[in-house]
Amino acid sequence: MKKTSEALTTVLSLISDFIYRMDIRADGVFEMNWMSGDMKGTTGYEVEELKTVESWFRIIAPESHAVLQQHLERVVAGTVSEVEIKVIARDGSILWGQIFANPVYDKAANRVTHAC
């Protein structure tokens, strides 16, 4: 198990994009479970600053808010979704980000419980 974990950590460190798992609580609230990638080096924000969906809305341009909201609604409904959003980095620079989400349906809970 330790070797598998070390191998996964090595592979994830080589990926320039971000990989994440977002949990979706029964009340519909999204919470970041984990994220890999150099978020701080790319955006200037620490991963800890981006653990909630509300924090994502604070760092994206207003014209991307509706795009992200519709994306989240599709994910909760169980639909794979991919969107492009305009991110405002801490230094004020503009970055374009593509978000892909694959919702995972939990039969026991009878709902989507997370997305990766």
Tab-separated table of N, CA and C in Angstrom:
chain	number	residue	atom	x	y	z
A	1	MET	N	0.830	-1.195	0.000
A	1	MET	CA	0.000	0.000	0.000
A	1	MET	C	0.871	1.253	0.000
A	2	LYS	N	1.944	1.247	0.778
A	2	LYS	CA	2.827	2.410	0.841
A	2	LYS	C	3.464	2.682	-0.517
A	3	LYS	N	3.886	1.617	-1.231
A	3	LYS	CA	4.490	1.794	-2.554
A	3	LYS	C	3.473	2.373	-3.538
A	4	THR	N	2.237	1.912	-3.456
A	4	THR	CA	1.188	2.431	-4.332
A	4	THR	C	0.951	3.905	-4.056
A	5	SER	N	0.897	4.269	-2.801
A	5	SER	CA	0.693	5.656	-2.422
A	5	SER	C	1.850	6.527	-2.899
A	6	GLU	N	3.074	6.040	-2.737
A	6	GLU	CA	4.251	6.793	-3.184
A	6	GLU	C	4.251	6.939	-4.704
A	7	ALA	N	3.867	5.882	-5.413
A	7	ALA	CA	3.820	5.939	-6.874
A	7	ALA	C	2.772	6.954	-7.333
A	8	LEU	N	1.612	6.948	-6.694
A	8	LEU	CA	0.561	7.889	-7.045
A	8	LEU	C	1.014	9.326	-6.774
A	9	THR	N	1.651	9.547	-5.652
A	9	THR	CA	2.162	10.872	-5.316
A	9	THR	C	3.158	11.343	-6.362
A	10	THR	N	4.030	10.446	-6.820
A	10	THR	CA	5.012	10.790	-7.848
A	10	THR	C	4.318	11.169	-9.158
A	11	VAL	N	3.350	10.377	-9.575
A	11	VAL	CA	2.626	10.663	-10.816
A	11	VAL	C	1.903	12.007	-10.707
A	12	LEU	N	1.216	12.238	-9.605
A	12	LEU	CA	0.470	13.481	-9.440
A	12	LEU	C	1.390	14.696	-9.435
A	13	SER	N	2.596	14.542	-8.934
A	13	SER	CA	3.531	15.674	-8.909
A	13	SER	C	4.013	16.055	-10.303
A	14	LEU	N	3.857	15.164	-11.276
A	14	LEU	CA	4.290	15.426	-12.647
A	14	LEU	C	3.205	16.086	-13.496
A	15	ILE	N	2.001	16.161	-12.988
A	15	ILE	CA	0.875	16.709	-13.738
A	15	ILE	C	0.811	18.210	-13.518
A	16	SER	N	0.761	18.965	-14.627
A	16	SER	CA	0.726	20.418	-14.509
A	16	SER	C	-0.678	20.942	-14.237
A	17	ASP	N	-1.688	20.160	-14.535
A	17	ASP	CA	-3.068	20.558	-14.284
A	17	ASP	C	-3.424	20.258	-12.834
A	18	PHE	N	-4.665	20.541	-12.496
A	18	PHE	CA	-5.149	20.263	-11.157
A	18	PHE	C	-6.108	19.083	-11.218
A	19	ILE	N	-5.980	18.220	-10.263
A	19	ILE	CA	-6.903	17.101	-10.105
A	19	ILE	C	-7.543	17.280	-8.737
A	20	TYR	N	-8.839	17.046	-8.669
A	20	TYR	CA	-9.525	17.297	-7.408
A	20	TYR	C	-10.640	16.288	-7.171
A	21	ARG	N	-11.073	16.266	-5.942
A	21	ARG	CA	-12.301	15.568	-5.577
A	21	ARG	C	-13.117	16.540	-4.742
A	22	MET	N	-14.323	16.807	-5.213
A	22	MET	CA	-15.228	17.708	-4.520
A	22	MET	C	-16.371	16.869	-3.968
A	23	ASP	N	-16.537	16.870	-2.645
A	23	ASP	CA	-17.647	16.152	-2.029
A	23	ASP	C	-18.898	17.015	-2.078
A	24	ILE	N	-20.042	16.367	-2.190
A	24	ILE	CA	-21.322	17.070	-2.209
A	24	ILE	C	-22.149	16.532	-1.052
A	25	ARG	N	-22.370	17.382	-0.071
A	25	ARG	CA	-23.122	16.959	1.108
A	25	ARG	C	-24.593	16.766	0.759
A	26	ALA	N	-25.314	16.121	1.642
A	26	ALA	CA	-26.744	15.863	1.429
A	26	ALA	C	-27.535	17.161	1.282
A	27	ASP	N	-27.042	18.250	1.904
A	27	ASP	CA	-27.736	19.537	1.797
A	27	ASP	C	-27.333	20.309	0.542
A	28	GLY	N	-26.519	19.669	-0.338
A	28	GLY	CA	-26.134	20.289	-1.598
A	28	GLY	C	-24.893	21.143	-1.548
A	29	VAL	N	-24.285	21.250	-0.384
A	29	VAL	CA	-23.078	22.061	-0.245
A	29	VAL	C	-21.875	21.280	-0.770
A	30	PHE	N	-21.060	21.943	-1.577
A	30	PHE	CA	-19.835	21.359	-2.118
A	30	PHE	C	-18.682	21.650	-1.174
A	31	GLU	N	-17.813	20.646	-0.957
A	31	GLU	CA	-16.614	20.827	-0.130
A	31	GLU	C	-15.436	20.148	-0.813
A	32	MET	N	-14.322	20.855	-0.914
A	32	MET	CA	-13.127	20.281	-1.513
A	32	MET	C	-12.591	19.197	-0.585
A	33	ASN	N	-12.442	17.989	-1.105
A	33	ASN	CA	-11.887	16.881	-0.339
A	33	ASN	C	-10.370	16.894	-0.468
A	34	TRP	N	-9.870	16.989	-1.702
A	34	TRP	CA	-8.425	17.110	-1.941
A	34	TRP	C	-8.189	17.680	-3.325
A	35	MET	N	-6.975	18.220	-3.510
A	35	MET	CA	-6.582	18.774	-4.803
A	35	MET	C	-5.079	18.595	-4.965
A	36	SER	N	-4.670	18.222	-6.174
A	36	SER	CA	-3.242	18.153	-6.472
A	36	SER	C	-2.925	19.229	-7.505
A	37	GLY	N	-1.683	19.557	-7.625
A	37	GLY	CA	-1.250	20.569	-8.578
A	37	GLY	C	-0.729	21.796	-7.844
A	38	ASP	N	-0.050	22.645	-8.568
A	38	ASP	CA	0.564	23.831	-7.978
A	38	ASP	C	-0.383	25.013	-8.057
A	39	MET	N	-1.425	24.973	-7.262
A	39	MET	CA	-2.424	26.034	-7.264
A	39	MET	C	-1.779	27.380	-6.918
A	40	LYS	N	-0.950	27.406	-5.893
A	40	LYS	CA	-0.343	28.673	-5.474
A	40	LYS	C	0.577	29.216	-6.557
A	41	GLY	N	1.387	28.357	-7.159
A	41	GLY	CA	2.298	28.811	-8.202
A	41	GLY	C	1.570	29.321	-9.435
A	42	THR	N	0.405	28.773	-9.713
A	42	THR	CA	-0.360	29.153	-10.904
A	42	THR	C	-1.245	30.366	-10.652
A	43	THR	N	-1.961	30.373	-9.529
A	43	THR	CA	-2.958	31.413	-9.280
A	43	THR	C	-2.578	32.390	-8.165
A	44	GLY	N	-1.640	31.986	-7.318
A	44	GLY	CA	-1.306	32.809	-6.163
A	44	GLY	C	-2.128	32.469	-4.935
A	45	TYR	N	-3.084	31.570	-5.077
A	45	TYR	CA	-3.950	31.183	-3.957
A	45	TYR	C	-3.529	29.827	-3.418
A	46	GLU	N	-3.575	29.688	-2.111
A	46	GLU	CA	-3.318	28.406	-1.456
A	46	GLU	C	-4.547	27.512	-1.636
A	47	VAL	N	-4.323	26.207	-1.693
A	47	VAL	CA	-5.435	25.256	-1.806
A	47	VAL	C	-6.427	25.469	-0.659
A	48	GLU	N	-5.917	25.757	0.537
A	48	GLU	CA	-6.789	25.945	1.708
A	48	GLU	C	-7.756	27.108	1.515
A	49	GLU	N	-7.395	28.074	0.661
A	49	GLU	CA	-8.264	29.215	0.400
A	49	GLU	C	-9.404	28.860	-0.557
A	50	LEU	N	-9.318	27.696	-1.187
A	50	LEU	CA	-10.272	27.329	-2.237
A	50	LEU	C	-11.028	26.047	-1.914
A	51	LYS	N	-11.321	25.830	-0.656
A	51	LYS	CA	-11.974	24.587	-0.241
A	51	LYS	C	-13.483	24.608	-0.428
A	52	THR	N	-14.065	25.775	-0.629
A	52	THR	CA	-15.513	25.854	-0.806
A	52	THR	C	-15.845	26.430	-2.176
A	53	VAL	N	-17.030	26.139	-2.656
A	53	VAL	CA	-17.472	26.695	-3.934
A	53	VAL	C	-17.561	28.214	-3.837
A	54	GLU	N	-17.965	28.715	-2.680
A	54	GLU	CA	-18.054	30.164	-2.501
A	54	GLU	C	-16.707	30.819	-2.761
A	55	SER	N	-15.632	30.170	-2.338
A	55	SER	CA	-14.295	30.734	-2.564
A	55	SER	C	-13.945	30.729	-4.050
A	56	TRP	N	-14.444	29.752	-4.794
A	56	TRP	CA	-14.208	29.727	-6.247
A	56	TRP	C	-14.876	30.928	-6.903
A	57	PHE	N	-16.094	31.239	-6.458
A	57	PHE	CA	-16.797	32.390	-7.030
A	57	PHE	C	-16.060	33.699	-6.753
A	58	ARG	N	-15.316	33.758	-5.650
A	58	ARG	CA	-14.573	34.978	-5.325
A	58	ARG	C	-13.374	35.192	-6.243
A	59	ILE	N	-12.837	34.125	-6.827
A	59	ILE	CA	-11.632	34.293	-7.655
A	59	ILE	C	-11.906	34.211	-9.159
A	60	ILE	N	-13.147	34.027	-9.537
A	60	ILE	CA	-13.445	34.024	-10.970
A	60	ILE	C	-14.115	35.341	-11.350
A	61	ALA	N	-13.955	35.698	-12.609
A	61	ALA	CA	-14.540	36.939	-13.109
A	61	ALA	C	-16.063	36.852	-13.063
A	62	PRO	N	-16.727	37.978	-12.816
A	62	PRO	CA	-18.193	37.970	-12.729
A	62	PRO	C	-18.874	37.336	-13.939
A	63	GLU	N	-18.316	37.510	-15.124
A	63	GLU	CA	-18.955	36.934	-16.315
A	63	GLU	C	-18.873	35.412	-16.350
A	64	SER	N	-18.068	34.808	-15.471
A	64	SER	CA	-17.977	33.351	-15.387
A	64	SER	C	-18.868	32.767	-14.296
A	65	HIS	N	-19.492	33.606	-13.490
A	65	HIS	CA	-20.313	33.112	-12.377
A	65	HIS	C	-21.452	32.220	-12.852
A	66	ALA	N	-22.201	32.656	-13.861
A	66	ALA	CA	-23.332	31.862	-14.349
A	66	ALA	C	-22.848	30.548	-14.962
A	67	VAL	N	-21.705	30.591	-15.619
A	67	VAL	CA	-21.134	29.385	-16.225
A	67	VAL	C	-20.815	28.357	-15.134
A	68	LEU	N	-20.175	28.819	-14.062
A	68	LEU	CA	-19.827	27.909	-12.965
A	68	LEU	C	-21.086	27.399	-12.268
A	69	GLN	N	-22.069	28.262	-12.051
A	69	GLN	CA	-23.303	27.843	-11.383
A	69	GLN	C	-24.018	26.758	-12.187
A	70	GLN	N	-24.102	26.934	-13.494
A	70	GLN	CA	-24.748	25.929	-14.345
A	70	GLN	C	-23.961	24.620	-14.341
A	71	HIS	N	-22.656	24.736	-14.315
A	71	HIS	CA	-21.780	23.554	-14.236
A	71	HIS	C	-22.090	22.758	-12.967
A	72	LEU	N	-22.161	23.446	-11.836
A	72	LEU	CA	-22.433	22.786	-10.556
A	72	LEU	C	-23.814	22.131	-10.548
A	73	GLU	N	-24.779	22.792	-11.149
A	73	GLU	CA	-26.134	22.228	-11.221
A	73	GLU	C	-26.141	20.944	-12.056
A	74	ARG	N	-25.393	20.929	-13.149
A	74	ARG	CA	-25.312	19.707	-13.969
A	74	ARG	C	-24.655	18.577	-13.186
A	75	VAL	N	-23.616	18.902	-12.437
A	75	VAL	CA	-22.908	17.886	-11.653
A	75	VAL	C	-23.841	17.278	-10.608
A	76	VAL	N	-24.558	18.101	-9.869
A	76	VAL	CA	-25.490	17.604	-8.846
A	76	VAL	C	-26.558	16.725	-9.491
A	77	ALA	N	-26.941	17.043	-10.721
A	77	ALA	CA	-27.950	16.263	-11.438
A	77	ALA	C	-27.373	14.966	-12.005
A	78	GLY	N	-26.054	14.785	-11.867
A	78	GLY	CA	-25.440	13.544	-12.323
A	78	GLY	C	-24.909	13.578	-13.749
A	79	THR	N	-24.777	14.760	-14.312
A	79	THR	CA	-24.315	14.908	-15.685
A	79	THR	C	-22.840	15.309	-15.718
A	80	VAL	N	-22.058	14.610	-16.517
A	80	VAL	CA	-20.668	15.000	-16.723
A	80	VAL	C	-20.676	16.393	-17.332
A	81	SER	N	-19.790	17.262	-16.842
A	81	SER	CA	-19.800	18.651	-17.304
A	81	SER	C	-18.383	19.166	-17.491
A	82	GLU	N	-18.233	20.018	-18.493
A	82	GLU	CA	-16.947	20.655	-18.766
A	82	GLU	C	-17.220	22.102	-19.145
A	83	VAL	N	-16.523	23.024	-18.478
A	83	VAL	CA	-16.711	24.448	-18.753
A	83	VAL	C	-15.360	25.161	-18.749
A	84	GLU	N	-15.356	26.337	-19.335
A	84	GLU	CA	-14.179	27.206	-19.302
A	84	GLU	C	-14.551	28.455	-18.525
A	85	ILE	N	-13.702	28.826	-17.575
A	85	ILE	CA	-13.971	30.001	-16.755
A	85	ILE	C	-12.768	30.930	-16.752
A	86	LYS	N	-13.043	32.186	-16.465
A	86	LYS	CA	-12.016	33.219	-16.387
A	86	LYS	C	-11.654	33.419	-14.919
A	87	VAL	N	-10.407	33.146	-14.583
A	87	VAL	CA	-9.924	33.233	-13.203
A	87	VAL	C	-9.083	34.498	-13.048
A	88	ILE	N	-9.266	35.180	-11.932
A	88	ILE	CA	-8.450	36.344	-11.627
A	88	ILE	C	-7.440	35.920	-10.572
A	89	ALA	N	-6.177	35.826	-10.982
A	89	ALA	CA	-5.112	35.408	-10.072
A	89	ALA	C	-4.910	36.474	-8.992
A	90	ARG	N	-4.251	36.092	-7.930
A	90	ARG	CA	-4.019	37.007	-6.815
A	90	ARG	C	-3.325	38.294	-7.285
A	91	ASP	N	-2.427	38.179	-8.264
A	91	ASP	CA	-1.703	39.360	-8.751
A	91	ASP	C	-2.507	40.176	-9.761
A	92	GLY	N	-3.765	39.763	-10.013
A	92	GLY	CA	-4.631	40.502	-10.925
A	92	GLY	C	-4.589	40.020	-12.362
A	93	SER	N	-3.674	39.124	-12.667
A	93	SER	CA	-3.603	38.609	-14.030
A	93	SER	C	-4.806	37.700	-14.309
A	94	ILE	N	-5.125	37.571	-15.579
A	94	ILE	CA	-6.264	36.763	-16.003
A	94	ILE	C	-5.763	35.406	-16.502
A	95	LEU	N	-6.389	34.364	-16.008
A	95	LEU	CA	-6.093	32.996	-16.422
A	95	LEU	C	-7.388	32.371	-16.912
A	96	TRP	N	-7.295	31.523	-17.902
A	96	TRP	CA	-8.459	30.772	-18.343
A	96	TRP	C	-8.315	29.351	-17.836
A	97	GLY	N	-9.356	28.866	-17.194
A	97	GLY	CA	-9.335	27.514	-16.645
A	97	GLY	C	-10.443	26.676	-17.225
A	98	GLN	N	-10.143	25.438	-17.477
A	98	GLN	CA	-11.141	24.496	-17.952
A	98	GLN	C	-11.418	23.527	-16.814
A	99	ILE	N	-12.678	23.415	-16.442
A	99	ILE	CA	-13.075	22.531	-15.346
A	99	ILE	C	-13.858	21.360	-15.924
A	100	PHE	N	-13.432	20.181	-15.597
A	100	PHE	CA	-14.124	18.959	-15.995
A	100	PHE	C	-14.567	18.258	-14.727
A	101	ALA	N	-15.803	17.829	-14.683
A	101	ALA	CA	-16.311	17.120	-13.509
A	101	ALA	C	-17.065	15.868	-13.924
A	102	ASN	N	-16.717	14.779	-13.281
A	102	ASN	CA	-17.395	13.507	-13.482
A	102	ASN	C	-18.111	13.160	-12.182
A	103	PRO	N	-19.433	13.356	-12.117
A	103	PRO	CA	-20.156	13.087	-10.879
A	103	PRO	C	-20.233	11.588	-10.579
A	104	VAL	N	-20.187	11.266	-9.289
A	104	VAL	CA	-20.261	9.868	-8.851
A	104	VAL	C	-21.542	9.693	-8.034
A	105	TYR	N	-22.396	8.812	-8.533
A	105	TYR	CA	-23.686	8.540	-7.886
A	105	TYR	C	-23.513	7.421	-6.867
A	106	ASP	N	-23.992	7.653	-5.661
A	106	ASP	CA	-23.955	6.667	-4.590
A	106	ASP	C	-25.358	6.078	-4.449
A	107	LYS	N	-25.490	4.794	-4.785
A	107	LYS	CA	-26.812	4.149	-4.744
A	107	LYS	C	-27.396	4.140	-3.336
A	108	ALA	N	-26.552	3.895	-2.341
A	108	ALA	CA	-27.045	3.837	-0.963
A	108	ALA	C	-27.592	5.197	-0.519
A	109	ALA	N	-26.924	6.262	-0.922
A	109	ALA	CA	-27.369	7.611	-0.554
A	109	ALA	C	-28.447	8.129	-1.505
A	110	ASN	N	-28.570	7.468	-2.669
A	110	ASN	CA	-29.544	7.847	-3.691
A	110	ASN	C	-29.317	9.266	-4.208
A	111	ARG	N	-28.039	9.599	-4.410
A	111	ARG	CA	-27.694	10.941	-4.915
A	111	ARG	C	-26.217	10.973	-5.333
A	112	VAL	N	-25.848	12.033	-6.006
A	112	VAL	CA	-24.444	12.262	-6.333
A	112	VAL	C	-23.752	12.703	-5.047
A	113	THR	N	-22.676	12.022	-4.682
A	113	THR	CA	-21.986	12.352	-3.417
A	113	THR	C	-20.644	13.044	-3.621
A	114	HIS	N	-20.081	12.928	-4.822
A	114	HIS	CA	-18.835	13.640	-5.096
A	114	HIS	C	-18.579	13.695	-6.599
A	115	ALA	N	-17.614	14.517	-6.964
A	115	ALA	CA	-17.211	14.631	-8.362
A	115	ALA	C	-15.708	14.744	-8.409
A	116	CYS	N	-15.144	14.178	-9.448
A	116	CYS	CA	-13.691	14.231	-9.663
A	116	CYS	C	-13.425	14.805	-11.039
